[in-house]
Short mmCIF file of C-alpha atoms and ligand atoms in Angstrom, two decimals:
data_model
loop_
_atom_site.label_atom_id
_atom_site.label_comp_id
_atom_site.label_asym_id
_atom_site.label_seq_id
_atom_site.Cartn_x
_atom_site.Cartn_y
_atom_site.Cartn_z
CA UNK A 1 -21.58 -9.61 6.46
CA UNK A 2 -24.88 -7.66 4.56
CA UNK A 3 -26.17 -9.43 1.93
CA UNK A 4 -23.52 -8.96 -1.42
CA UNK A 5 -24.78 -6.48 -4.07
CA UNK A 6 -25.20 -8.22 -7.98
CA UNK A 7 -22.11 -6.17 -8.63
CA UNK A 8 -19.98 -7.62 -5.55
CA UNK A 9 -17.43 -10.09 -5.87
CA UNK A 10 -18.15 -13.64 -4.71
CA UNK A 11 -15.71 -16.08 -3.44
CA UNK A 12 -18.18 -18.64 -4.90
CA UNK A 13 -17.56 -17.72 -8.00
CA UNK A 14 -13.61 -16.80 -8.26
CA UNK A 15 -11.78 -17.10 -11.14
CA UNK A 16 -9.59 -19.42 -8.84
CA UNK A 17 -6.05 -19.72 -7.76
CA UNK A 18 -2.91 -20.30 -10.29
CA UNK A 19 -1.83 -23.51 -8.66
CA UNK A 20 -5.08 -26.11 -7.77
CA UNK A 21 -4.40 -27.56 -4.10
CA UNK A 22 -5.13 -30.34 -3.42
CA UNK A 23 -6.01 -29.78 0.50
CA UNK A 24 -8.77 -27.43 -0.70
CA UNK A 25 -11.25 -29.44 0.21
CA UNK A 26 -15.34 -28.54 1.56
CA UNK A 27 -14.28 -28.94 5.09
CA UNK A 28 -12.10 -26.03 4.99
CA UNK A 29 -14.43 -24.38 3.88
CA UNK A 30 -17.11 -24.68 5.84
CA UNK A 31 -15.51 -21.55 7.90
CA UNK A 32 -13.65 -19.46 5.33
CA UNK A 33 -14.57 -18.42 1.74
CA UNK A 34 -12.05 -17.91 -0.50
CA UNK A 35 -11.47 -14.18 0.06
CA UNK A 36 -11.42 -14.74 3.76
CA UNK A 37 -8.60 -17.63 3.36
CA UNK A 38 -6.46 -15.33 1.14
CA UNK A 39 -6.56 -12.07 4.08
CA UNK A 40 -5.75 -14.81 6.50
CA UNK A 41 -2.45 -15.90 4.27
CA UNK A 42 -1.57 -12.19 3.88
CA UNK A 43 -1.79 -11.86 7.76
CA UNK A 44 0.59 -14.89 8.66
CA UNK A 45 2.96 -13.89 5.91
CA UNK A 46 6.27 -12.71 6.76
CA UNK A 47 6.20 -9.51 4.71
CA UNK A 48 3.03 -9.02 6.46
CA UNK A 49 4.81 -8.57 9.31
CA UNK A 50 7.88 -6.88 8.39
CA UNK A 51 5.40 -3.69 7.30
CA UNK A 52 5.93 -2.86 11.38
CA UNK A 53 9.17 -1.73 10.53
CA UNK A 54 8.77 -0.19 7.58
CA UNK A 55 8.31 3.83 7.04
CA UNK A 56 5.30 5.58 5.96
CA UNK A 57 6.49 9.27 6.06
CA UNK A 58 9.15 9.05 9.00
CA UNK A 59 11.16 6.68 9.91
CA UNK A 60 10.41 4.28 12.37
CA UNK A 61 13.21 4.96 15.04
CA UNK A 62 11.55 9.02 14.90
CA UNK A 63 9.16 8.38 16.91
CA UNK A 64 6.66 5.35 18.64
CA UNK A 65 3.37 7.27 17.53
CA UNK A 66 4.09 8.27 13.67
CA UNK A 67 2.16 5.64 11.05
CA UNK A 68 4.29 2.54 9.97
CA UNK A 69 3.43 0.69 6.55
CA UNK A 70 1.58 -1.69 8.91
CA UNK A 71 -0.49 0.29 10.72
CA UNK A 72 -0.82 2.49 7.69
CA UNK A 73 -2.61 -0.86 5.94
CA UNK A 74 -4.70 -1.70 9.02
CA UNK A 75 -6.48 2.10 8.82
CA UNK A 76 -6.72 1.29 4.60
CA UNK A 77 -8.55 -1.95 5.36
CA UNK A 78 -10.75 -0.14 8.12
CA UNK A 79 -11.60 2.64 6.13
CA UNK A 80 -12.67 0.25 2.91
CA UNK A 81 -14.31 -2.46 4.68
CA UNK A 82 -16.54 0.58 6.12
CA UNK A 83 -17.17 1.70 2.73
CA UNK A 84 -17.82 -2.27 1.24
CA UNK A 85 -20.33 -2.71 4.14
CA UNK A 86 -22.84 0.47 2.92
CA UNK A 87 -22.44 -0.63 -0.62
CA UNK A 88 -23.00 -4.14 0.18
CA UNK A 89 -19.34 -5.07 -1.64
CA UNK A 90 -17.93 -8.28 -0.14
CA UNK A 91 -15.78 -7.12 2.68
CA UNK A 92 -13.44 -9.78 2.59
CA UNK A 93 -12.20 -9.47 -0.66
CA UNK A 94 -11.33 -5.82 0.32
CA UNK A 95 -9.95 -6.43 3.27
CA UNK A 96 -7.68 -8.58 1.88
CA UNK A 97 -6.37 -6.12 -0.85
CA UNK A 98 -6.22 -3.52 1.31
CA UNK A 99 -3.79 -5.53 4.02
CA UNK A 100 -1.42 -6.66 0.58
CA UNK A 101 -1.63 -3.26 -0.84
CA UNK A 102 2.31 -2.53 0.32
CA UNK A 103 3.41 -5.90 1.33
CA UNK A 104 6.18 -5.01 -1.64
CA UNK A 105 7.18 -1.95 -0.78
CA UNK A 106 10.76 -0.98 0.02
CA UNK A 107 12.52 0.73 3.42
CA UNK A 108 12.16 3.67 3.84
CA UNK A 109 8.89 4.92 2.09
CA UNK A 110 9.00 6.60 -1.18
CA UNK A 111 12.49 7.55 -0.86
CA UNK A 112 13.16 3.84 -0.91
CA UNK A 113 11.13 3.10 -3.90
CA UNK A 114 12.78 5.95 -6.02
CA UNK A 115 15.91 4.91 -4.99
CA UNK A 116 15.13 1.44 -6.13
CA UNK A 117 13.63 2.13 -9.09
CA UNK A 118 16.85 4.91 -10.41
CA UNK A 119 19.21 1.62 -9.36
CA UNK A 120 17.16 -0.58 -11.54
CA UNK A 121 16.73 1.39 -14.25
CA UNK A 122 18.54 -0.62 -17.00
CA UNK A 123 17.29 -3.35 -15.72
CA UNK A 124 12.99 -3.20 -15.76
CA UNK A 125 12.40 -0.62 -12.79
CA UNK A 126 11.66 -0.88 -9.24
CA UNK A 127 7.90 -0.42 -8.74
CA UNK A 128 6.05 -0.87 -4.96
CA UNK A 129 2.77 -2.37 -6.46
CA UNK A 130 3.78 -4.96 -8.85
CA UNK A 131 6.58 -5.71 -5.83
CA UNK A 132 3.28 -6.55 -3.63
CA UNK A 133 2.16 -9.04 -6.56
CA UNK A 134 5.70 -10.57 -6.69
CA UNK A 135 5.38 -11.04 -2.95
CA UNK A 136 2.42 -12.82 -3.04
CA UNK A 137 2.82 -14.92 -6.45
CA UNK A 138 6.84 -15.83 -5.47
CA UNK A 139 8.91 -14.35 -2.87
CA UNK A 140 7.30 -16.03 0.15
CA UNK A 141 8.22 -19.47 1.08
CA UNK A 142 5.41 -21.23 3.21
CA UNK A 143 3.69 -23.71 1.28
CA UNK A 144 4.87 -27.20 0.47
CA UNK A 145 3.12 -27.62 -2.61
CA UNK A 146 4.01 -23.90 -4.44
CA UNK A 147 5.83 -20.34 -3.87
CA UNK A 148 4.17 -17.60 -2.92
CA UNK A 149 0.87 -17.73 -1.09
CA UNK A 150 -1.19 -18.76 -4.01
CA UNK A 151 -4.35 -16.27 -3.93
CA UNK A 152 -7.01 -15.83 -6.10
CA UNK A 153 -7.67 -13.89 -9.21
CA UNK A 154 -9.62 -11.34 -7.96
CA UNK A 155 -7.25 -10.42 -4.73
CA UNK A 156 -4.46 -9.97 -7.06
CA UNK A 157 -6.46 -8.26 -9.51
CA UNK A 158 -6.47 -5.89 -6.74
CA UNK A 159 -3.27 -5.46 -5.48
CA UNK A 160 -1.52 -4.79 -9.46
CA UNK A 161 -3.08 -1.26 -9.29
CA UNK A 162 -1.24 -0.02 -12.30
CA UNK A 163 1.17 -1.39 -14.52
CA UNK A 164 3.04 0.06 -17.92
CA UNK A 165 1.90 -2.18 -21.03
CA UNK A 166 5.67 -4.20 -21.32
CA UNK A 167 4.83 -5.22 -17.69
CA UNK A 168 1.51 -6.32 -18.51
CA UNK A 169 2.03 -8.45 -21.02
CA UNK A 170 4.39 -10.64 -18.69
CA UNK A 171 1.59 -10.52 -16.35
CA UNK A 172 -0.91 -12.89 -18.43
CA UNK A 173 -4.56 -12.89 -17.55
CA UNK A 174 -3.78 -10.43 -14.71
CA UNK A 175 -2.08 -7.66 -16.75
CA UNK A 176 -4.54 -8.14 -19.43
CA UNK A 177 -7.20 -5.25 -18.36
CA UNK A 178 -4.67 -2.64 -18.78
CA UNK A 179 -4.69 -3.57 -22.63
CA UNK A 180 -8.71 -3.76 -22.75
CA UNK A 181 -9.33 -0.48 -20.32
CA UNK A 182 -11.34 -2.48 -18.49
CA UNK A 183 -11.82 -1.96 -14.89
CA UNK A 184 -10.47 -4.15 -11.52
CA UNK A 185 -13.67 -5.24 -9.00
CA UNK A 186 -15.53 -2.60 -7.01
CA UNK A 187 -13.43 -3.96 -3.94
CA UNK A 188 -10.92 -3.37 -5.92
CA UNK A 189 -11.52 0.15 -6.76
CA UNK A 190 -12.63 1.18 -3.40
CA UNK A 191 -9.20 -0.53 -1.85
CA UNK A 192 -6.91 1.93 -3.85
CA UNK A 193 -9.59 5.10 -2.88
CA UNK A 194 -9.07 4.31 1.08
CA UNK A 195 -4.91 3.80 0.45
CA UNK A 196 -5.60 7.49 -0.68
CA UNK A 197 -8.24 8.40 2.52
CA UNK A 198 -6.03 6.87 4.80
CA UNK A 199 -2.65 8.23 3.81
CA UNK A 200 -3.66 11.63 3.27
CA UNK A 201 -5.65 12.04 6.63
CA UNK A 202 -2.87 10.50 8.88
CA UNK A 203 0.09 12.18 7.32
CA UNK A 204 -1.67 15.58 8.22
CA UNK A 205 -1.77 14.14 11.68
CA UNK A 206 1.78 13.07 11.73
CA UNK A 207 2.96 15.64 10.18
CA UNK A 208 1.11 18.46 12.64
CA UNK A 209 2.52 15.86 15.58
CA UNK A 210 5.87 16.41 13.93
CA UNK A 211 5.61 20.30 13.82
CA UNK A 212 7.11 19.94 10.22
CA UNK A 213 3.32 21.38 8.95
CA UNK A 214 1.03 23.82 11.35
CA UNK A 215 -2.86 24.34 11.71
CA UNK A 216 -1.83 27.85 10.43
CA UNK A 217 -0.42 26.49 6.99
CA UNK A 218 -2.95 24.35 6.53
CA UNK A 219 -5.70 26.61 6.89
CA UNK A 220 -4.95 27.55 3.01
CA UNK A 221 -6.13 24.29 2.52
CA UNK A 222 -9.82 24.09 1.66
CA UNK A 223 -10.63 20.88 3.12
CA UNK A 224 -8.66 21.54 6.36
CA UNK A 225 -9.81 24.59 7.12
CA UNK A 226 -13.21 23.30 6.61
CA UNK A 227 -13.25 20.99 9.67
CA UNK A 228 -11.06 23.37 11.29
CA UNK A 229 -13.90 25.96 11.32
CA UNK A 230 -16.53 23.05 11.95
CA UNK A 231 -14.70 22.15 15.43
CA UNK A 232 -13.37 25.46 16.44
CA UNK A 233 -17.04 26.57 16.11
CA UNK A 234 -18.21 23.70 18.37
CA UNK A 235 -15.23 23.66 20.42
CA UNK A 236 -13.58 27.01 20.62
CA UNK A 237 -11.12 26.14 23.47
CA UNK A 238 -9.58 23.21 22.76
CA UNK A 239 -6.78 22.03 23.08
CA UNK A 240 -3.74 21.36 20.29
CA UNK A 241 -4.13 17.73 20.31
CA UNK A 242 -7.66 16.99 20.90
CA UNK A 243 -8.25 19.83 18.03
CA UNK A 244 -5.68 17.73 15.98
CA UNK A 245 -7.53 14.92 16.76
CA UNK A 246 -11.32 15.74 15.80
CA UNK A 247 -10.44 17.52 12.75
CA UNK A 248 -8.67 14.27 11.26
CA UNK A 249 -11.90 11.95 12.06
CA UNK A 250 -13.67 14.30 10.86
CA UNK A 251 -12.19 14.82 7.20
CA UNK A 252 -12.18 11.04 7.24
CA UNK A 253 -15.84 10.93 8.18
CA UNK A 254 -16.74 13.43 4.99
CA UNK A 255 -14.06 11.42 2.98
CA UNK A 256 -15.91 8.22 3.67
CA UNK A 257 -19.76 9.74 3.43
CA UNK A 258 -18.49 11.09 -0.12
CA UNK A 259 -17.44 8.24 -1.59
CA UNK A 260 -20.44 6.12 -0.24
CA UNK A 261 -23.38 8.66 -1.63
CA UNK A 262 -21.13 9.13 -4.79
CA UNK A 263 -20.34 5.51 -5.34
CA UNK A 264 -23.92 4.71 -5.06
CA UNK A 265 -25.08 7.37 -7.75
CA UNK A 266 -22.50 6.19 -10.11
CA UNK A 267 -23.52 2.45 -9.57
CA UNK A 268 -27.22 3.49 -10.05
CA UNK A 269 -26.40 5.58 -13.19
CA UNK A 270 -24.11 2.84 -14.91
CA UNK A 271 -26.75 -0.01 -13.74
CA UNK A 272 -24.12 -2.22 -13.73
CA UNK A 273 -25.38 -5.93 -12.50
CA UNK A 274 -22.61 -8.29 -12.06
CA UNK A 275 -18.81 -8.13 -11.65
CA UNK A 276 -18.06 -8.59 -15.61
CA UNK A 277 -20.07 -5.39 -16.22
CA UNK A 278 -17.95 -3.66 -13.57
CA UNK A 279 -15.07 -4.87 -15.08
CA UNK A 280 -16.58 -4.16 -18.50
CA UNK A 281 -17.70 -0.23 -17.68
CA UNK A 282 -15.64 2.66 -19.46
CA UNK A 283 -14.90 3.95 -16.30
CA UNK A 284 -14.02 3.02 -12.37
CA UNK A 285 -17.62 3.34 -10.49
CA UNK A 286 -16.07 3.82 -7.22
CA UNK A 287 -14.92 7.87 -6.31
CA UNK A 288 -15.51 10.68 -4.96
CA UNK A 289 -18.26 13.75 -6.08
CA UNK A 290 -16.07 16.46 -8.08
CA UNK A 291 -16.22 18.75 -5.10
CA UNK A 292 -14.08 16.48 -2.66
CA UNK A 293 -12.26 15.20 -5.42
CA UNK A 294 -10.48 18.25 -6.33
CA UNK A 295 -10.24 19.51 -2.36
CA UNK A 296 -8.35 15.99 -1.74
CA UNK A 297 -6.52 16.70 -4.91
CA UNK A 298 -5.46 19.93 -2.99
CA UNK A 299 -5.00 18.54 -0.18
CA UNK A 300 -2.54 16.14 -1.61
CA UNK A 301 -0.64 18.69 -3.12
CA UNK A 302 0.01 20.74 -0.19
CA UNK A 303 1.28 17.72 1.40
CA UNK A 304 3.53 17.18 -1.00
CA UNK A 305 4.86 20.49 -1.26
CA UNK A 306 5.19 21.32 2.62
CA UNK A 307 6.00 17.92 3.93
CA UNK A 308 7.10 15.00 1.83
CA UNK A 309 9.66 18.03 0.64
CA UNK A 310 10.01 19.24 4.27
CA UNK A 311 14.20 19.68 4.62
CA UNK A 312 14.14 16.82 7.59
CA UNK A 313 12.37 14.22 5.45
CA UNK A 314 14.51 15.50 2.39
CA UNK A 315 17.67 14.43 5.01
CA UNK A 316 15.60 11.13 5.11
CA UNK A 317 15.14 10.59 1.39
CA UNK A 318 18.97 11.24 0.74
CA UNK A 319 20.12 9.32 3.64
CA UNK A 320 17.66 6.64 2.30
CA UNK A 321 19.01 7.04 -1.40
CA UNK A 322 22.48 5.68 -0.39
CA UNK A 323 21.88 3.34 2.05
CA UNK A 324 20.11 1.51 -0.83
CA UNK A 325 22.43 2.55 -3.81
CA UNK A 326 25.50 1.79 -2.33
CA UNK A 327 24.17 -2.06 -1.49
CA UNK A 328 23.07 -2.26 -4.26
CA UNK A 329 26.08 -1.47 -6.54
CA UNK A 330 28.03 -3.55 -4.21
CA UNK A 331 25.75 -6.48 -4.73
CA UNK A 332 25.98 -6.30 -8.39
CA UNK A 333 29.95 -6.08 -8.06
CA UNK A 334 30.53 -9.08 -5.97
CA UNK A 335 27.79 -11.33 -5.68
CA UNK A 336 29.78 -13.26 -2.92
CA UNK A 337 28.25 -10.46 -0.33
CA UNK A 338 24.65 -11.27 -0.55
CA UNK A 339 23.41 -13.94 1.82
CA UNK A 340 23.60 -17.74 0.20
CA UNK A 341 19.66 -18.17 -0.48
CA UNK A 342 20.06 -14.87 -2.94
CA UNK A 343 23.68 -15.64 -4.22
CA UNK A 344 22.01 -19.04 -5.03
CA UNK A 345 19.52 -17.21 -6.87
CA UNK A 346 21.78 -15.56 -8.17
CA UNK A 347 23.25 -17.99 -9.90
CA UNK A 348 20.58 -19.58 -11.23
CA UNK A 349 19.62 -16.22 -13.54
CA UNK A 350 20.37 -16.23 -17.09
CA UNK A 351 21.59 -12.33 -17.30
CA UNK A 352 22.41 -9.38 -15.65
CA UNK A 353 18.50 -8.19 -15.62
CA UNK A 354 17.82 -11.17 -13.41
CA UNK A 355 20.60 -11.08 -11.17
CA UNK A 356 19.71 -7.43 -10.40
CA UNK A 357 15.96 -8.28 -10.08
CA UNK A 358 17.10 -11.16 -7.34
CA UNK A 359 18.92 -7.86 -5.46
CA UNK A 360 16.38 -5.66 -5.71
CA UNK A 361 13.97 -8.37 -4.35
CA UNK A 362 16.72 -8.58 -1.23
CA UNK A 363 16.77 -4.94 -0.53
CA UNK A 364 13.23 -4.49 -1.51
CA UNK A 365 12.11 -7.08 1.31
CA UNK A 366 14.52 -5.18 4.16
CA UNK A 367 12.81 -3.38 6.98
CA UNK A 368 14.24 0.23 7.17
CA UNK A 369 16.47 -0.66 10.55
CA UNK A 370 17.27 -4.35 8.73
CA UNK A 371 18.64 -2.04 5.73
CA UNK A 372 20.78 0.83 8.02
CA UNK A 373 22.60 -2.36 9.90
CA UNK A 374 23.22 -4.47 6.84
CA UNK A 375 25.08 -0.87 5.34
CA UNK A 376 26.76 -0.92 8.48
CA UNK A 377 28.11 -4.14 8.15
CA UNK A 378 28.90 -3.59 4.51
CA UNK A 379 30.58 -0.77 4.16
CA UNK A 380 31.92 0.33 8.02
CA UNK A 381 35.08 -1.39 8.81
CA UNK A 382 34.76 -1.35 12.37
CA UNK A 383 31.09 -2.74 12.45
CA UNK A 384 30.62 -6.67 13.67
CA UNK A 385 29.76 -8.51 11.15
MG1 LIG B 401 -0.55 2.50 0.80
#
């Protein structure tokens, strides 16, 4: 790694870990920092892996070549640890965000998470990012000495992206920036820009792969049809694919080149010197120059308007919708369904809002397939249970 920047974060000098362990010891460390220890815990988590299965855009049985949540997180830690090399940010730490970013989110994509969220609506809301924190601070069982996987300040600093005041104040010295409007570590900031590079670059690819968007349509877009013109003018006879192909790395390319050179004249301008004046600036230092900012922001909305609202991902979203509603009113009914580690759960809550947080943590952690066969064997008589 290049030498950290004053403004980095260094795993020397974490705020720590909520539970001290006792097997932390110099040895260990000899090889891994900190930062590097946590990425390695998110990587041999189970949720970690269960992101394989879960949808991006389209569900995983569409198609062997469309984004899952995993790979989607691999090409947001790529993307950021490119950007945390130029700037001299430690890569580690946002490497490690960036693979935790949606270790909480639901089956099937967004549809999932709405669905969640309407179903838990009495009872706190559903939301994907503080999901990823519970993930990481309870729901996975490893470790002998505490639950969760026990990471440090500044990676879950990183992964609560946003969070509504009521939240916060649950949330302790974590939640406690959103009272101050202070800011999260550069790493921090730059891990939530490259969810955003990475997302909206690959859905255009899936979605052109899917024929449920075409080059035509998006040539309305200003940043599409900029790198559209830029390798038609290179490559006038190329093929579908390959054209597909170049104009993707290259919007990623300006994306990342952007937010580098802006990032840089925003550091220089604020003259910020250490990760408390980061935190302490009126403003997040990492982003992109006005220009790409609004032709992302474009972008963004054509996507949303031509393909998360295309009629075969709406089929998705509904199908989606009562897969998880029915479970879940049927787990709130009879709590005698759920498997014994949640009905035990179950009955250890105090009141209703807990017993329907301990279901929404159940369907929550269920890969889309996991969640289509456990319907099945709810609610179809003739399935094997
Ligand atoms: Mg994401």
């Amino acid at each position: 790694m290049s030498a950290l920047a004053a403004y980095a974060a260094n795993p020397a000098q974490s705020r720590g870990r909520v539970h001290i362990e006792a097997d932390s010891t110099e040895v260990q460390l000899v090889h891994r920092n900190q930062f590097v220890r946590d990425r390695d815990r998110i990587i041999h988590s189970s949720s970690f892996r269960r992101l394989e299965y879960k949808t991006q855009v389209f569900i995983n049985h569409e198609g062997d070549l469309f984004r899952t949540r995993l790979t989607h997180s691999m090409e947001v830690a790529q993307i950021a640890r490119t950007v945390a090399r130029a700037l001299h940010l430690n890569e580690d730490l946002t490497e490690a965000i960036s693979l935790a970013h949606d270790l909480g989110h639901t089956p099937f994509g967004h549809a999932g998470q709405e669905a969640l969220d309407k179903c838990m609506r009495e009872y706190g809301g559903f939301e994907h990012n503080l999901q990823s924190l519970r993930v990481v601070d309870l729901l996975e069982e490893k470790y002998a000495q505490f639950d969760g996987l026990n990471l440090c300040f500044e990676t879950r600093e990183g992964i609560l992206k946003h969070c509504t005041p009521a939240r916060a104040s649950e949330l302790g010295e974590l939640g406690q920036r959103f009272f101050d409007g202070a800011q999260p570590s550069l790493e921090a900031q730059l891990a939530n820009i490259a969810d955003t590079i990475a997302y909206t670059n690959h859905d255009v690819d899936d979605g052109l792969r899917a024929g449920l968007i075409t080059m035509d349509e998006l040539q309305r877009v200003e940043f599409f049809a900029n790198h559209f013109d830029m390798v038609k003018r290179e490559y006038p006879k190329l093929d579908a694919r390959r054209m597909r192909y170049e104009i993707v790395r290259r919007m990623i390319t300006t994306h990342v080149n952007d937010l580098v050179a802006q990032s840089r004249m925003n550091l220089a301008a604020a003259g910020v010197q250490s990760i408390e004046e980061v935190r302490a600036y009126c403003s997040p230092l990492i982003g992109f120059s006005p220009a790409i900012r609004a032709q992302t922001r474009d972008l963004k909305r054509f996507l949303f308007e031509n393909l998360y609202r295309h009629y075969r991902v709406n089929r998705m979203v509904s199908k989606a919708a009562t897969v998880l509603e029915r479970q879940f009113a049927a787990y709130m009914q009879n709590q005698g369904l759920l498997p014994s580690k949640y009905q035990q759960r179950c009955a250890k809550a105090e009141n209703k809002t807990q017993q329907a947080r301990v279901i929404a943590d159940y369907l929550a952690g269920m890969t889309d397939r996991y969640a289509i066969s456990e319907y099945e064997r709810l609610f179809n008589p003739l399935a094997l249970a």
